[in-house]
Amino acid sequence: MSEIILMSDARVAAVPVEECGELLVDVSGSLLVDDRKQKDSHGAQVHLRQGVLDRLLEAQALLPEGLRLLFVEGYRPPSLQRVYFEGYADQLRAEHPQWTAEQVRAAASRYVSPPEIAPHSAGAAVDLTLVDADGRELDLGTPMNASPEQSAGACYTGADNISDEARANREVLGKALSAAGLVNYPTEWWHWSYGDRYWALATGAPAALYGPRELDEF
């Protein structure tokens, strides 16, 4: 996809889901895990579908020596996804009272996926960054989860208002993850997924492998 297709786009929702039933697994024994989302998710965030974890491990093996992935968030319960989406949408409505409901939904989806199609709630998406051998996060241009407003758009993967070092680090991260079969959501440099509707649309797959589920359904 050369254009930026937002999560709210009807083309994303139109992708069928052929749920494969793959289980969620705890990644904490396999990847370096950050706990900044622990409070919101109560531990759910350390889970991913097995196929996604397998590809992250493949990507990590492709990184230059001395670098590792830092896993921040994987699975997100649908109820928490709804809280995040509606909270951000409310903020946008207050800041832009002239916007239509569709404009608010589209703008909100730059940063938080609509709950009904959310890759995180399918266990298909991961928010992550890079660290060095001592566990220090590399400069990727913005803090993870910086909104478009907070970052003046620098959160977009292809943003030009970041340093050469940050751009190079994004390229290292993206090269490894892309080679392992994951796709990036281009409004968030840290968000990568495999097997969800957005991945299917981006790669031309006939259907998504994973759809949103409650944790107790796995």
XYZ file of C-alpha atoms in Angstrom:
218
model
C 0.000 0.000 0.000
C 1.592 3.265 -1.090
C -1.139 5.403 0.471
C -1.785 5.450 4.202
C -4.938 3.430 4.773
C -6.352 4.081 8.225
C -7.854 1.406 10.452
C -11.247 3.096 10.077
C -11.208 2.575 6.300
C -14.083 0.402 5.059
C -11.571 -1.702 3.124
C -10.080 -2.945 6.387
C -13.418 -3.923 7.900
C -14.392 -5.631 4.635
C -11.569 -8.178 4.912
C -13.068 -11.504 5.998
C -11.723 -13.360 9.018
C -11.085 -17.086 8.809
C -10.233 -17.607 12.468
C -7.610 -20.329 12.748
C -8.060 -20.825 16.475
C -4.383 -20.431 17.269
C -3.759 -19.941 20.975
C -2.397 -16.917 22.746
C 0.977 -17.517 24.375
C 2.929 -15.647 27.026
C 5.956 -14.006 25.382
C 7.767 -13.108 28.592
C 9.974 -16.182 28.494
C 11.023 -15.493 24.916
C 11.416 -11.710 24.555
C 12.550 -8.807 26.688
C 9.298 -7.385 28.094
C 8.618 -3.889 29.390
C 5.916 -3.501 32.056
C 4.602 -0.018 31.235
C 1.204 -1.455 30.175
C 0.873 -3.798 33.148
C -1.415 -1.487 35.102
C -3.950 -1.083 32.297
C -3.938 -4.665 31.045
C -3.355 -6.622 34.292
C -0.929 -8.948 32.538
C -2.966 -9.582 29.385
C -0.534 -7.490 27.339
C 2.252 -10.073 27.435
C 0.280 -12.452 25.213
C 0.348 -12.908 21.441
C -0.763 -15.519 18.961
C 1.923 -18.163 18.553
C 2.443 -17.325 14.893
C 3.156 -13.685 15.720
C 5.646 -14.599 18.433
C 7.417 -16.982 16.056
C 7.876 -14.136 13.583
C 9.134 -11.746 16.246
C 11.786 -14.250 17.240
C 12.752 -14.560 13.595
C 12.976 -10.758 13.345
C 15.088 -10.528 16.474
C 17.565 -12.983 14.984
C 17.916 -10.665 11.987
C 18.860 -7.602 14.043
C 22.453 -6.344 14.100
C 24.586 -7.741 16.886
C 23.945 -6.056 20.223
C 20.349 -5.052 19.504
C 17.174 -6.642 20.821
C 13.456 -6.103 20.544
C 11.726 -4.587 23.564
C 8.164 -5.898 23.722
C 5.701 -3.437 25.247
C 2.174 -4.577 24.390
C 0.559 -7.434 22.524
C -2.961 -8.617 23.309
C -5.389 -5.946 24.477
C -8.827 -6.909 25.846
C -11.700 -5.525 23.724
C -13.056 -3.595 26.708
C -9.715 -1.800 27.161
C -9.494 -1.143 23.429
C -12.909 0.511 23.625
C -11.802 2.695 26.546
C -8.701 3.824 24.644
C -10.591 4.514 21.413
C -13.514 6.362 22.977
C -11.217 8.391 25.223
C -9.149 9.614 22.302
C -12.269 10.259 20.206
C -13.725 12.357 23.033
C -10.517 14.390 23.139
C -10.678 15.013 19.391
C -14.363 16.037 19.566
C -13.544 18.583 22.255
C -10.655 19.997 20.226
C -12.543 19.981 16.900
C -16.260 20.545 17.590
C -16.873 21.221 13.884
C -15.824 17.701 12.873
C -18.409 15.153 11.788
C -18.664 11.775 13.502
C -16.863 10.170 10.565
C -14.043 12.709 10.732
C -13.606 11.997 14.442
C -13.598 8.238 13.832
C -11.023 8.514 11.053
C -8.747 10.832 13.045
C -9.008 8.650 16.140
C -8.040 5.593 14.113
C -4.643 7.114 13.322
C -3.739 6.340 16.916
C -6.239 3.786 18.274
C -8.001 1.182 16.188
C -11.819 0.982 16.233
C -12.597 -1.828 18.708
C -14.459 -4.075 16.288
C -11.437 -4.655 14.059
C -8.569 -3.993 16.494
C -5.446 -6.080 15.750
C -4.351 -5.916 19.394
C -7.619 -7.513 20.501
C -6.941 -10.370 18.098
C -3.531 -11.012 19.632
C -2.127 -10.165 16.214
C -0.403 -6.838 16.891
C 2.574 -5.786 18.939
C 3.930 -2.437 20.087
C 7.692 -2.635 20.398
C 10.993 -0.827 20.078
C 14.730 -1.479 20.048
C 17.213 -1.642 22.916
C 20.973 -2.030 23.042
C 22.909 -4.745 24.835
C 22.458 -2.916 28.149
C 18.696 -2.632 27.736
C 18.697 1.069 26.880
C 16.050 2.146 24.396
C 17.362 3.503 21.124
C 16.227 6.827 19.712
C 13.365 6.186 17.295
C 12.224 9.775 17.052
C 9.364 9.898 19.549
C 8.380 8.144 22.741
C 6.311 5.063 22.051
C 2.572 5.860 21.993
C 3.128 9.555 21.294
C -0.015 10.752 19.519
C 0.065 12.669 16.228
C -0.777 15.827 18.182
C 1.902 15.305 20.818
C 4.598 14.499 18.271
C 3.631 16.906 15.469
C 3.246 13.851 13.269
C 6.692 12.450 14.051
C 5.008 9.233 15.217
C 4.292 8.442 11.554
C 6.789 5.818 10.432
C 7.885 7.824 7.409
C 7.960 11.205 9.165
C 10.651 13.610 8.013
C 10.797 15.654 11.226
C 13.062 13.217 13.056
C 16.845 12.925 13.310
C 18.996 10.880 10.975
C 19.796 8.555 13.876
C 16.118 7.946 14.629
C 15.387 7.351 10.954
C 18.219 4.842 10.729
C 16.947 3.020 13.816
C 13.445 2.861 12.363
C 14.922 1.370 9.209
C 16.752 -1.297 11.204
C 13.576 -2.197 13.090
C 11.426 -2.164 9.978
C 13.821 -4.224 7.880
C 13.897 -7.055 10.415
C 10.159 -7.093 11.105
C 9.213 -6.850 7.440
C 11.562 -9.698 6.563
C 9.793 -11.827 9.169
C 6.410 -11.150 7.584
C 4.940 -8.442 9.804
C 3.407 -5.217 8.505
C 3.551 -1.758 10.012
C 0.671 0.617 10.677
C 2.243 3.694 9.090
C 0.885 6.225 11.580
C 2.726 4.454 14.437
C 6.341 3.406 13.985
C 6.071 0.979 16.917
C 2.946 -0.934 15.781
C 3.454 -4.133 13.769
C 1.103 -7.014 13.086
C 0.638 -10.356 11.409
C -2.530 -12.281 10.611
C -5.084 -9.518 11.243
C -7.322 -7.696 8.771
C -4.835 -4.874 8.238
C -2.070 -7.362 7.489
C -4.337 -9.169 5.030
C -5.179 -5.946 3.211
C -1.538 -4.859 3.095
C -0.252 -8.202 1.797
C -3.141 -9.197 -0.447
C -4.032 -12.243 1.652
C -7.612 -13.440 1.006
C -8.579 -13.340 4.689
C -7.318 -12.545 8.157
C -6.157 -15.468 10.258
C -7.058 -13.915 13.602
C -10.063 -11.906 14.747
C -10.729 -10.037 18.010
C -11.484 -12.395 20.898
C -11.933 -12.254 24.647
C -9.006 -13.661 26.592
C -11.177 -16.399 28.148
C -12.105 -17.660 24.666
C -8.597 -18.928 24.034
